[in-house]
PDB file of C-alpha atoms in Angstrom:
ATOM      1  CA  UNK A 734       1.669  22.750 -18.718  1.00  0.00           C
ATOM      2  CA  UNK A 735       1.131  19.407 -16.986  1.00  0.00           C
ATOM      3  CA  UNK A 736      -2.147  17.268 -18.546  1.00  0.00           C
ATOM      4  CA  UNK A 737      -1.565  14.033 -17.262  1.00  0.00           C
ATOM      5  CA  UNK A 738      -1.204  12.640 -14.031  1.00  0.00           C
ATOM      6  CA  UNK A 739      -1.265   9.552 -11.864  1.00  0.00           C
ATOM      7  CA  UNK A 740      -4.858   8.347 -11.119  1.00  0.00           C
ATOM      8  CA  UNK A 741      -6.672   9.744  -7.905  1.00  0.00           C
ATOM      9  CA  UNK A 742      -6.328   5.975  -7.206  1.00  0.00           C
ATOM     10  CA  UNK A 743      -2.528   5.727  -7.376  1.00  0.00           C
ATOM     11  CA  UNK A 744      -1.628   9.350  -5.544  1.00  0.00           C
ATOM     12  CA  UNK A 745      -3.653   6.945  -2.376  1.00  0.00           C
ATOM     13  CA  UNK A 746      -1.840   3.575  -2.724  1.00  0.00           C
ATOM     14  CA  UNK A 747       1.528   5.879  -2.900  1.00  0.00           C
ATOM     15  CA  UNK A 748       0.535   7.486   0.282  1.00  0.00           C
ATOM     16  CA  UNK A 749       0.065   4.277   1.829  1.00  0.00           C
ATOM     17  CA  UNK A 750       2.822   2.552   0.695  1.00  0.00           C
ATOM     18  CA  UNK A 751       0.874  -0.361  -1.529  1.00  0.00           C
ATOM     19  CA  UNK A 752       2.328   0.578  -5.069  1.00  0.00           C
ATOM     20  CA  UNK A 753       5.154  -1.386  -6.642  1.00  0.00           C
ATOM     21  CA  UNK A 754       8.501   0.627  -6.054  1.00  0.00           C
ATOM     22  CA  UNK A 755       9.418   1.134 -10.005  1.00  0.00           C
ATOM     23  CA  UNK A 756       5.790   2.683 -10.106  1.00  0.00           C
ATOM     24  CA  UNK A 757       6.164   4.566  -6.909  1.00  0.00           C
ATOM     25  CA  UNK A 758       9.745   5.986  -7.870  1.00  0.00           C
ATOM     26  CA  UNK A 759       7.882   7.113 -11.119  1.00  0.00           C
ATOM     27  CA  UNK A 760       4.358   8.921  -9.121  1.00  0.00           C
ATOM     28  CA  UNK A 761       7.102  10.045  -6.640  1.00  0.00           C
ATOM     29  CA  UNK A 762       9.363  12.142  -9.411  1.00  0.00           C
ATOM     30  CA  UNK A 763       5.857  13.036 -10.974  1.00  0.00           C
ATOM     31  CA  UNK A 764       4.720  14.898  -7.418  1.00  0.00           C
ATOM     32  CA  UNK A 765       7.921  16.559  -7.715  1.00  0.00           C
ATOM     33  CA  UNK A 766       7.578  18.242 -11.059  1.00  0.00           C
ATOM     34  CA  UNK A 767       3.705  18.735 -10.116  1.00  0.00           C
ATOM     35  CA  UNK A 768       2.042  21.329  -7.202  1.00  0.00           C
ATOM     36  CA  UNK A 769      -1.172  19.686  -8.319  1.00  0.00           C
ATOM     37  CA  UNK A 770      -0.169  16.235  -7.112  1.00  0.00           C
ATOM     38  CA  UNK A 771       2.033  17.800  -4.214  1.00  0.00           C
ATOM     39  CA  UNK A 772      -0.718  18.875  -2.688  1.00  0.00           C
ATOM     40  CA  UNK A 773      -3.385  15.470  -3.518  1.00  0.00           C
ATOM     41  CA  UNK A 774      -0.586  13.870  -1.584  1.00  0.00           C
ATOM     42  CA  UNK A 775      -0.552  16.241   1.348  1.00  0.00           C
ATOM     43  CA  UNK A 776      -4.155  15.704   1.977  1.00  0.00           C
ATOM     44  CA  UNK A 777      -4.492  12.297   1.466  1.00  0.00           C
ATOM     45  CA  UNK A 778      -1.112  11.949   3.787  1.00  0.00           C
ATOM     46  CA  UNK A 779      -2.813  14.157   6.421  1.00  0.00           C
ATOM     47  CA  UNK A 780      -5.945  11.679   6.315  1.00  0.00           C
ATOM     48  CA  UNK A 781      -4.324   8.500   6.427  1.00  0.00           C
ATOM     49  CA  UNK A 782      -2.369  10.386   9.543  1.00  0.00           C
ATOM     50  CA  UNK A 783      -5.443  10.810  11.321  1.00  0.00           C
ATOM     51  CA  UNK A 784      -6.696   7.459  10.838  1.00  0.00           C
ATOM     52  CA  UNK A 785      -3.797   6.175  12.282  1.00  0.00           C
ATOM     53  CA  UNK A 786      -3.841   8.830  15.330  1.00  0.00           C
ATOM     54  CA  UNK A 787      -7.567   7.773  16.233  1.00  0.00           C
ATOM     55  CA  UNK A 788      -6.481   3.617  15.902  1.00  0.00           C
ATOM     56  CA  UNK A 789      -4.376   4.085  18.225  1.00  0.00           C
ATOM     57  CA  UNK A 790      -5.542   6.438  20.381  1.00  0.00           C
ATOM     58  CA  UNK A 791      -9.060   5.514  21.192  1.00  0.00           C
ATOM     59  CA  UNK A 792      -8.185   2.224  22.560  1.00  0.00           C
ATOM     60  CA  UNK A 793      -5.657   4.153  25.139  1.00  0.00           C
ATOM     61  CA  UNK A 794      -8.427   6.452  26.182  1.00  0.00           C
ATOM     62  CA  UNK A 795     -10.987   3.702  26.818  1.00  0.00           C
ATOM     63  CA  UNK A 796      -8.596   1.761  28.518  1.00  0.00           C
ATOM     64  CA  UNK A 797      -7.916   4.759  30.742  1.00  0.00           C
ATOM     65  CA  UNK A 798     -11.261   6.282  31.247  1.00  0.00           C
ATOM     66  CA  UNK A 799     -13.431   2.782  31.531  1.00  0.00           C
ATOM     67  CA  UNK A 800     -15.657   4.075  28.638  1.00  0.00           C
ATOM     68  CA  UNK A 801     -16.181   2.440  24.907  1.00  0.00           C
ATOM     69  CA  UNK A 802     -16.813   4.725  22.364  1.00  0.00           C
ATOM     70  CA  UNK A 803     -18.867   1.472  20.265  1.00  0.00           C
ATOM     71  CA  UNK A 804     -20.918   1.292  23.303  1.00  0.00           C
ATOM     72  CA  UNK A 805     -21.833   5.229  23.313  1.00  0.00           C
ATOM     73  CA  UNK A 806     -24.229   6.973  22.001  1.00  0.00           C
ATOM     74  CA  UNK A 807     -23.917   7.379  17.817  1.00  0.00           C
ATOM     75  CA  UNK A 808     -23.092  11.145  17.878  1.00  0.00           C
ATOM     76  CA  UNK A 809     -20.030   9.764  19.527  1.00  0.00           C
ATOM     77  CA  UNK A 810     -19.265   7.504  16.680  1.00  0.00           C
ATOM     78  CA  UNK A 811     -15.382   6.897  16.258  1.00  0.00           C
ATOM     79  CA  UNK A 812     -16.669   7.688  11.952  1.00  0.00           C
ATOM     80  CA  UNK A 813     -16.993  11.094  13.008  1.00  0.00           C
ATOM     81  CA  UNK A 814     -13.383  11.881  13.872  1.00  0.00           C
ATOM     82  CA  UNK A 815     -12.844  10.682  10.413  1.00  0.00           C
ATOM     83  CA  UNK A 816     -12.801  13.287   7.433  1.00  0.00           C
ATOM     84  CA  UNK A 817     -16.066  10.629   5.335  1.00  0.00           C
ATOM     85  CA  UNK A 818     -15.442  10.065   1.823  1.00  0.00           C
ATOM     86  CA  UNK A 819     -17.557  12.881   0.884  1.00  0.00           C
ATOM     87  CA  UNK A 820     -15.801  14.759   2.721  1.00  0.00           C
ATOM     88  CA  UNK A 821     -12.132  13.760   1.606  1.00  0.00           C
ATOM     89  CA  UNK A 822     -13.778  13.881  -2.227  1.00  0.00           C
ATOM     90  CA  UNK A 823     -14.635  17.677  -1.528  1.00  0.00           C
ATOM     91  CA  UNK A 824     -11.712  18.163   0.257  1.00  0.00           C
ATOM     92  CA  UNK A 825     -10.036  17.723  -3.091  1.00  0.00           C
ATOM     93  CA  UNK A 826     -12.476  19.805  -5.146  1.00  0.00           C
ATOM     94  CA  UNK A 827     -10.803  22.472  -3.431  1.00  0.00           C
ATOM     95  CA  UNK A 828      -7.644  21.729  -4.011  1.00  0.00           C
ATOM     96  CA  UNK A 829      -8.177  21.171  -7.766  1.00  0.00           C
ATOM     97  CA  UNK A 830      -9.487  24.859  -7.646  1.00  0.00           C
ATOM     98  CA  UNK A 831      -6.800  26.796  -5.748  1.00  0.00           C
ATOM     99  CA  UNK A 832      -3.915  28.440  -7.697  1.00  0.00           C
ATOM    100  CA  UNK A 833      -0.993  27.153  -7.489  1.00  0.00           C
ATOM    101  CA  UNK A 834       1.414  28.721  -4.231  1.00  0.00           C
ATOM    102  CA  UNK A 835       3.971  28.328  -6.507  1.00  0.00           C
ATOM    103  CA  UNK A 836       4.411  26.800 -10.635  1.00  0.00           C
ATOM    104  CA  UNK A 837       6.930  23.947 -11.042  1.00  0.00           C
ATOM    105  CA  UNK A 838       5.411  23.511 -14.294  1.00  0.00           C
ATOM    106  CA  UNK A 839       7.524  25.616 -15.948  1.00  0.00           C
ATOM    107  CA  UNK A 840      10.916  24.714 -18.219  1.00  0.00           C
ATOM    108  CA  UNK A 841      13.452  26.312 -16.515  1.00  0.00           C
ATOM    109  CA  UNK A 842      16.867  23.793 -17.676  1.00  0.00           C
ATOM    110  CA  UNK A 843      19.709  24.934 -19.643  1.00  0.00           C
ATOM    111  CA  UNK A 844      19.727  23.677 -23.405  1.00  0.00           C
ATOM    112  CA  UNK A 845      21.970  23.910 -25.923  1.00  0.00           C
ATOM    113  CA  UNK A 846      20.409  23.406 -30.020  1.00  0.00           C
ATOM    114  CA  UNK A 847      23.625  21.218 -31.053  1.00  0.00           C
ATOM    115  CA  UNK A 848      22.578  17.517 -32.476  1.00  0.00           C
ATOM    116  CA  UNK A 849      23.688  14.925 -29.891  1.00  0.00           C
ATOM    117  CA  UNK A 850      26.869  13.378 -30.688  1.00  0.00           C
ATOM    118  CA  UNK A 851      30.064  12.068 -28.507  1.00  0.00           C
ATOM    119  CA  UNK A 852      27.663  11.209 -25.702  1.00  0.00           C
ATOM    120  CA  UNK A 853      28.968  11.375 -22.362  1.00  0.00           C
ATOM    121  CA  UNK A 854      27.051  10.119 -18.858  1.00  0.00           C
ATOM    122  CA  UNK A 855      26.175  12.365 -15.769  1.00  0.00           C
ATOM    123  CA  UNK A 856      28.805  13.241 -13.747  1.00  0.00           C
ATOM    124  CA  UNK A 857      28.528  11.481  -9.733  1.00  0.00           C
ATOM    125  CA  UNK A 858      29.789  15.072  -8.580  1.00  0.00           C
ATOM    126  CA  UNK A 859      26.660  16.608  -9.548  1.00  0.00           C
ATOM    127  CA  UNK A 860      23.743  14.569  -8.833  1.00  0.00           C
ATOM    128  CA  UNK A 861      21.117  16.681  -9.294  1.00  0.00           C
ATOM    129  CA  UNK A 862      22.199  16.679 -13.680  1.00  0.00           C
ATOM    130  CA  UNK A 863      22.984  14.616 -16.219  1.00  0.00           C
ATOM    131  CA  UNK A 864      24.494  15.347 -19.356  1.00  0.00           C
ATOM    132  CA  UNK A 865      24.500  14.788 -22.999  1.00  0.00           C
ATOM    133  CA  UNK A 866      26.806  16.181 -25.737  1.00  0.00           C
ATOM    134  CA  UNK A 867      27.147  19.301 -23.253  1.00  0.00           C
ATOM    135  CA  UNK A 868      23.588  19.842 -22.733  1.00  0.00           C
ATOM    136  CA  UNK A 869      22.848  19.568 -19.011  1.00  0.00           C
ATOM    137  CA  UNK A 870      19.480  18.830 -17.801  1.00  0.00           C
ATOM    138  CA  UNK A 871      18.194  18.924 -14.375  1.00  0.00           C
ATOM    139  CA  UNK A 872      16.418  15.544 -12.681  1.00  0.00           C
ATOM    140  CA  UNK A 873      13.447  15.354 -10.489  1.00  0.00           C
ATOM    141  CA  UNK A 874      14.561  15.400  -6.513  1.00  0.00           C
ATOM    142  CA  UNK A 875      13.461  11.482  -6.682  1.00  0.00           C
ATOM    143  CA  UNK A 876      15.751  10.522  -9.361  1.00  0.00           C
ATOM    144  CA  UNK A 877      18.908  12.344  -8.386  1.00  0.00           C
ATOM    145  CA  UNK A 878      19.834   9.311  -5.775  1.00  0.00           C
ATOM    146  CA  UNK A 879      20.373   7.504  -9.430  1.00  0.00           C
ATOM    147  CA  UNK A 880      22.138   9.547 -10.907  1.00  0.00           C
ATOM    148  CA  UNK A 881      25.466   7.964 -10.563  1.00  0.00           C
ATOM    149  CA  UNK A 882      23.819   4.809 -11.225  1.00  0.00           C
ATOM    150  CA  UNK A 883      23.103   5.552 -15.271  1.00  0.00           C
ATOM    151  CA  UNK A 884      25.177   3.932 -17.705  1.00  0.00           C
ATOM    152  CA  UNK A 885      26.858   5.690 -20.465  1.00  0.00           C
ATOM    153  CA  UNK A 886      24.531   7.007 -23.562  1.00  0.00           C
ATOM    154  CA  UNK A 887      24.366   4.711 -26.401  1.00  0.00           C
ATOM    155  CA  UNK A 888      23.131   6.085 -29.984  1.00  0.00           C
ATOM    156  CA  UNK A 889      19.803   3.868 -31.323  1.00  0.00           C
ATOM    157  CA  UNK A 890      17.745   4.029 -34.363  1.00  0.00           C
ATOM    158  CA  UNK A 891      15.940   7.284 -35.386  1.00  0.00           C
ATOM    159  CA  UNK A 892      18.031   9.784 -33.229  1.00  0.00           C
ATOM    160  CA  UNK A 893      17.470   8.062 -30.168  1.00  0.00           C
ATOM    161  CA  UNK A 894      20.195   8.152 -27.570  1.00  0.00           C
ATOM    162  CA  UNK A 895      19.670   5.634 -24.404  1.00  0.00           C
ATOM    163  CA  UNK A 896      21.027   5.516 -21.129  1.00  0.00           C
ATOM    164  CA  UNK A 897      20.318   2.579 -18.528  1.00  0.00           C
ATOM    165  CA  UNK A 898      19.617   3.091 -14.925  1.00  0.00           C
ATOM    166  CA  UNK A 899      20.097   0.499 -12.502  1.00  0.00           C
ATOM    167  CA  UNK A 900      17.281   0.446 -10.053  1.00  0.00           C
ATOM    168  CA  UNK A 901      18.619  -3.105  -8.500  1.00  0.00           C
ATOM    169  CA  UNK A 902      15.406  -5.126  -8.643  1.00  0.00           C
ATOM    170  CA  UNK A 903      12.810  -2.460  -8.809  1.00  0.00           C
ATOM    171  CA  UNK A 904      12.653  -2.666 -12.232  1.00  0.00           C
ATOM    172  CA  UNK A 905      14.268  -1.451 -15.868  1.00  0.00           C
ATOM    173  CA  UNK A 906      14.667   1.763 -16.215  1.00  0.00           C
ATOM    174  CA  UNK A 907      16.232   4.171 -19.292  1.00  0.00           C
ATOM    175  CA  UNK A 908      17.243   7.854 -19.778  1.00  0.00           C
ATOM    176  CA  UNK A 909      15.404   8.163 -23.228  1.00  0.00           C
ATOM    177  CA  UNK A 910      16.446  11.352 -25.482  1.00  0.00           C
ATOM    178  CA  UNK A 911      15.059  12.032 -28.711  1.00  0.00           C
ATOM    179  CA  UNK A 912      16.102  14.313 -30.891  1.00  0.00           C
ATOM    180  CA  UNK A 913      14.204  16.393 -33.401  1.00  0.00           C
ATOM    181  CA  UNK A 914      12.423  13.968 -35.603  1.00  0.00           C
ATOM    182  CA  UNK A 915      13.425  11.067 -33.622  1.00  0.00           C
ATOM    183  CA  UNK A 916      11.119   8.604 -33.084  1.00  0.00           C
ATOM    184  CA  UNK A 917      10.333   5.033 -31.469  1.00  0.00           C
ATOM    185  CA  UNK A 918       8.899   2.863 -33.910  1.00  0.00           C
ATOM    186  CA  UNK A 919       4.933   1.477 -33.581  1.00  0.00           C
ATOM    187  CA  UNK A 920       4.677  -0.735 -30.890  1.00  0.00           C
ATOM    188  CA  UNK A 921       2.442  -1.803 -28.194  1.00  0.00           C
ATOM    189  CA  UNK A 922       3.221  -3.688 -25.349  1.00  0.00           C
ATOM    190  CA  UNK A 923       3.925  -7.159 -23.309  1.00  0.00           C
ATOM    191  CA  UNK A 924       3.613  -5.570 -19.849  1.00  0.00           C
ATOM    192  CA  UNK A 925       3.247  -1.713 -18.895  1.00  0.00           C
ATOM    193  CA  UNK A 926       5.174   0.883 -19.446  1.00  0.00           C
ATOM    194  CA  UNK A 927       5.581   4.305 -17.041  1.00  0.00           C
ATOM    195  CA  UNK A 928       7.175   7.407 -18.880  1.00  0.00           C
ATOM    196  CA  UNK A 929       7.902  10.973 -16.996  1.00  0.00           C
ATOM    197  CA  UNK A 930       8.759  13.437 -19.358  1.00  0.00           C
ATOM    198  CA  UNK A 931      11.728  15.105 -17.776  1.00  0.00           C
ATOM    199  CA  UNK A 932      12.532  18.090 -20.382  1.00  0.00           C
ATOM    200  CA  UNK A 933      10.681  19.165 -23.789  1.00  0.00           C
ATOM    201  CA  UNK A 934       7.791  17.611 -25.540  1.00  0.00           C
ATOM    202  CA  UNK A 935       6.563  14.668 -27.569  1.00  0.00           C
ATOM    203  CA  UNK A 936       3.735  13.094 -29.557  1.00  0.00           C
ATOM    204  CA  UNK A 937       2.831   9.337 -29.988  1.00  0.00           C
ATOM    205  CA  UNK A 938      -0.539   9.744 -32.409  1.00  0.00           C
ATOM    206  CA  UNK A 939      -2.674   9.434 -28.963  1.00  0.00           C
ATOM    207  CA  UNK A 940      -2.138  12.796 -27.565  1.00  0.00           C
ATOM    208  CA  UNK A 941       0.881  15.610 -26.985  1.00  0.00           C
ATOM    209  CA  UNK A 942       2.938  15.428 -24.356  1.00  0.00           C
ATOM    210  CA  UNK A 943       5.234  18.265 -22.460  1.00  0.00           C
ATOM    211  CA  UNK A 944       7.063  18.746 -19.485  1.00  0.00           C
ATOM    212  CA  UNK A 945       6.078  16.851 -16.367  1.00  0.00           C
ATOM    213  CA  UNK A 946       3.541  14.645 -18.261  1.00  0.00           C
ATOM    214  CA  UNK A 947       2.971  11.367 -16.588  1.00  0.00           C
ATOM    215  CA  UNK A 948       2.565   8.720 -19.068  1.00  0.00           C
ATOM    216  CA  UNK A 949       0.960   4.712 -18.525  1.00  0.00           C
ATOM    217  CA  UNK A 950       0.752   2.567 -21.839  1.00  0.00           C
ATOM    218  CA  UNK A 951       0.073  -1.027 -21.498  1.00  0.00           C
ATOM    219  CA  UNK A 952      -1.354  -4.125 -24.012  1.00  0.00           C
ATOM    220  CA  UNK A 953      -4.512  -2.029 -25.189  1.00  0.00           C
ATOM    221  CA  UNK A 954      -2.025   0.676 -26.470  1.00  0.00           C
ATOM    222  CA  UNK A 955      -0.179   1.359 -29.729  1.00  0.00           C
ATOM    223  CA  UNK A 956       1.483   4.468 -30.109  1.00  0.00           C
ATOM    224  CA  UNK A 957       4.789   6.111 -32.237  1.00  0.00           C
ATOM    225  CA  UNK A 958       6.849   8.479 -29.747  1.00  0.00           C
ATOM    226  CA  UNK A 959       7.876  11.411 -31.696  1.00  0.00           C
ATOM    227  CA  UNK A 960       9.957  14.459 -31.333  1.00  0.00           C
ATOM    228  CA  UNK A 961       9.550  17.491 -33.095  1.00  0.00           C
ATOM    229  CA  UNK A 962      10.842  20.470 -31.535  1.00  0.00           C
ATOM    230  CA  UNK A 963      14.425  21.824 -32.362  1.00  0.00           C
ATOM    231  CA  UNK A 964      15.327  20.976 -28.795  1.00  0.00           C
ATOM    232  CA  UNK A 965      14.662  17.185 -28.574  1.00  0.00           C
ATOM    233  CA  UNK A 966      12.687  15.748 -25.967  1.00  0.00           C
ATOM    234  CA  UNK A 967      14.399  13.808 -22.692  1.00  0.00           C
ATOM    235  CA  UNK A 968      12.096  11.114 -20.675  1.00  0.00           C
ATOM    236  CA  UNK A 969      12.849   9.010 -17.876  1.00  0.00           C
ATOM    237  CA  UNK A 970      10.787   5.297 -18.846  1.00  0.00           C
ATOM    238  CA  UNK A 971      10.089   2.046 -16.467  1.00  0.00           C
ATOM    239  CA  UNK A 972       9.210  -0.608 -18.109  1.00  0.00           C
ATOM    240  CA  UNK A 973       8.532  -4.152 -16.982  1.00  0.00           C
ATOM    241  CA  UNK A 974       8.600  -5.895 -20.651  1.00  0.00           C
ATOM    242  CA  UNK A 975      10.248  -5.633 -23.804  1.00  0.00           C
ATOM    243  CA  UNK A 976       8.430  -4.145 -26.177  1.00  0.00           C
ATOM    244  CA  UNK A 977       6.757  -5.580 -29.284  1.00  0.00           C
ATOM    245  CA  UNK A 978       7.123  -3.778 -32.756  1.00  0.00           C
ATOM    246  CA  UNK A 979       4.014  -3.770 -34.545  1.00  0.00           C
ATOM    247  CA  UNK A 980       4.789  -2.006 -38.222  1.00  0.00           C
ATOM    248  CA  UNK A 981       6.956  -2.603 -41.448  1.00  0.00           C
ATOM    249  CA  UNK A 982      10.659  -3.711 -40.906  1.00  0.00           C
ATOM    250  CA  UNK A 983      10.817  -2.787 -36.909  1.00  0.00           C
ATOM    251  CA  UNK A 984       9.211  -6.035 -36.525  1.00  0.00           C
ATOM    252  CA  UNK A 985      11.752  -7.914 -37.576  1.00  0.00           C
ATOM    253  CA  UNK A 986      13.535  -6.239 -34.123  1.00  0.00           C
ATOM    254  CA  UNK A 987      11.038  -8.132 -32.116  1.00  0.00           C
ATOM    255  CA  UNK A 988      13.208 -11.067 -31.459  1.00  0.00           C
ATOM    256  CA  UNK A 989      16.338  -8.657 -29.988  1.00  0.00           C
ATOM    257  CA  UNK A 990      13.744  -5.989 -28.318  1.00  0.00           C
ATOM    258  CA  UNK A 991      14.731  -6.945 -25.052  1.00  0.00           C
ATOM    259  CA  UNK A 992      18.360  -5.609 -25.946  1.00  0.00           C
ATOM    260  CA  UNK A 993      16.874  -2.214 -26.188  1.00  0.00           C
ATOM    261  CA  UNK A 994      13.960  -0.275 -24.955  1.00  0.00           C
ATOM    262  CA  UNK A 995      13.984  -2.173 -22.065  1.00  0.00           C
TER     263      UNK A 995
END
């Protein structure tokens, strides 16, 4: 089950078009593991539609019919062709409280138990996978157009296998797979850091995380990623930083952390 999600405040700058792209590309493959967010998005799409509409209508219809709606009477205020913010806030009460038409929160991708080993990258013939060891997992719609643009898997520290994606200058971007009891040593970090869990589950010490989870960590956050479960954990992590190692000997990485985890 999906517990966390882009803010309220970032499902409207997506909608209108005012968040960074890494960030976007991340909300973006979010709403598309998420019928909760789908559907914030639809509204809030639908409302910045009809602001639009009434701009740039109005001004046509005074210009044809002579009259100005500021000079009319207040019941014909152009506000009240406008869902108010009351409105739009209850709007999505009701959202929040209808099932969902259909769950995407499931796990529904093909897994193998076998430790990863003789890593291989996705195949361009089948964007909609990648692969590791013979384990296939399935990407978010959004991230499929990269696909073919993720570098080979290369084996890290605590059975943690890495694969770059090149997201030209939108930002740095890694396939991140860790395998049962593989873990990312204490850090915090210089910038932010965006991570969409794309298949199985993880812990940092903050809180649990599991399919479809939409994580933001910044400066005023030190966590331990963690996987426990047989069948590893795969995430798909934006960062704008390198990050900085805050316990026992993986401090001493600090000085080559922008070569990985990047």
């Amino acid at each position: 089950m999906i517990r966390f999600h882009p803010s309220n405040q970032q499902l409207v700058n997506f909608v209108e078009g005012s968040l960074s792209p890494a960030v976007s590309i991340m909300v973006s493959a979010h709403c598309d593991m998420c019928s909760l967010c789908q559907r914030v998005v639809e509204v809030e799409t639908e409302r910045l539609a009809s602001e639009l509409f009434e701009e740039n209508l109005l001004p046509a219809r005074e210009e044809a019919s002579g009259f100005s709606f500021a000079d009319a009477s207040p019941r014909y205020s152009t506000s009240s062709l406008v869902p108010s913010s009351s409105m739009f806030d209850n709007m999505l009460a009701n959202i929040i409280q209808m099932p969902d038409a259909k769950s995407v929160d499931g796990k529904n991708q093909s897994r193998d138990t076998r430790s990863p080993a003789n890593v291989s990258s996705g195949s361009e013939a089948d964007t909609h996978k990648i692969e590791l060891d013979g384990r296939v997992f399935t990407v978010p719609r959004t991230l499929r157009r990269y696909v073919g643009k993720t570098g080979n898997w290369s084996s890290l520290v605590g059975k943690l296998w890495q694969a770059p994606v090149d997201l030209g200058n939108q930002g740095v971007a890694n396939f991140i797979f860790m395998g049962q009891g593989g873990s990312v040593p204490e850090h915090t970090h210089r910038g932010t850091e965006y991570t969409l869990v794309i298949d199985g589950e993880f812990s940092d010490g903050l809180n649990k995380y599991d399919t479809g989870d939409f994580i933001f960590m910044d400066g005023q956050n030190t966590h331990t990623p963690r996987a426990d479960a047989k069948d590893g954990c795969l995430v798909f992590s934006i960062v704008d930083q390198p990050l900085h190692f805050t316990s026992g000997i993986a401090r001493l990485l600090n000085p080559f952390s922008h070569l990985f985890f990047r």
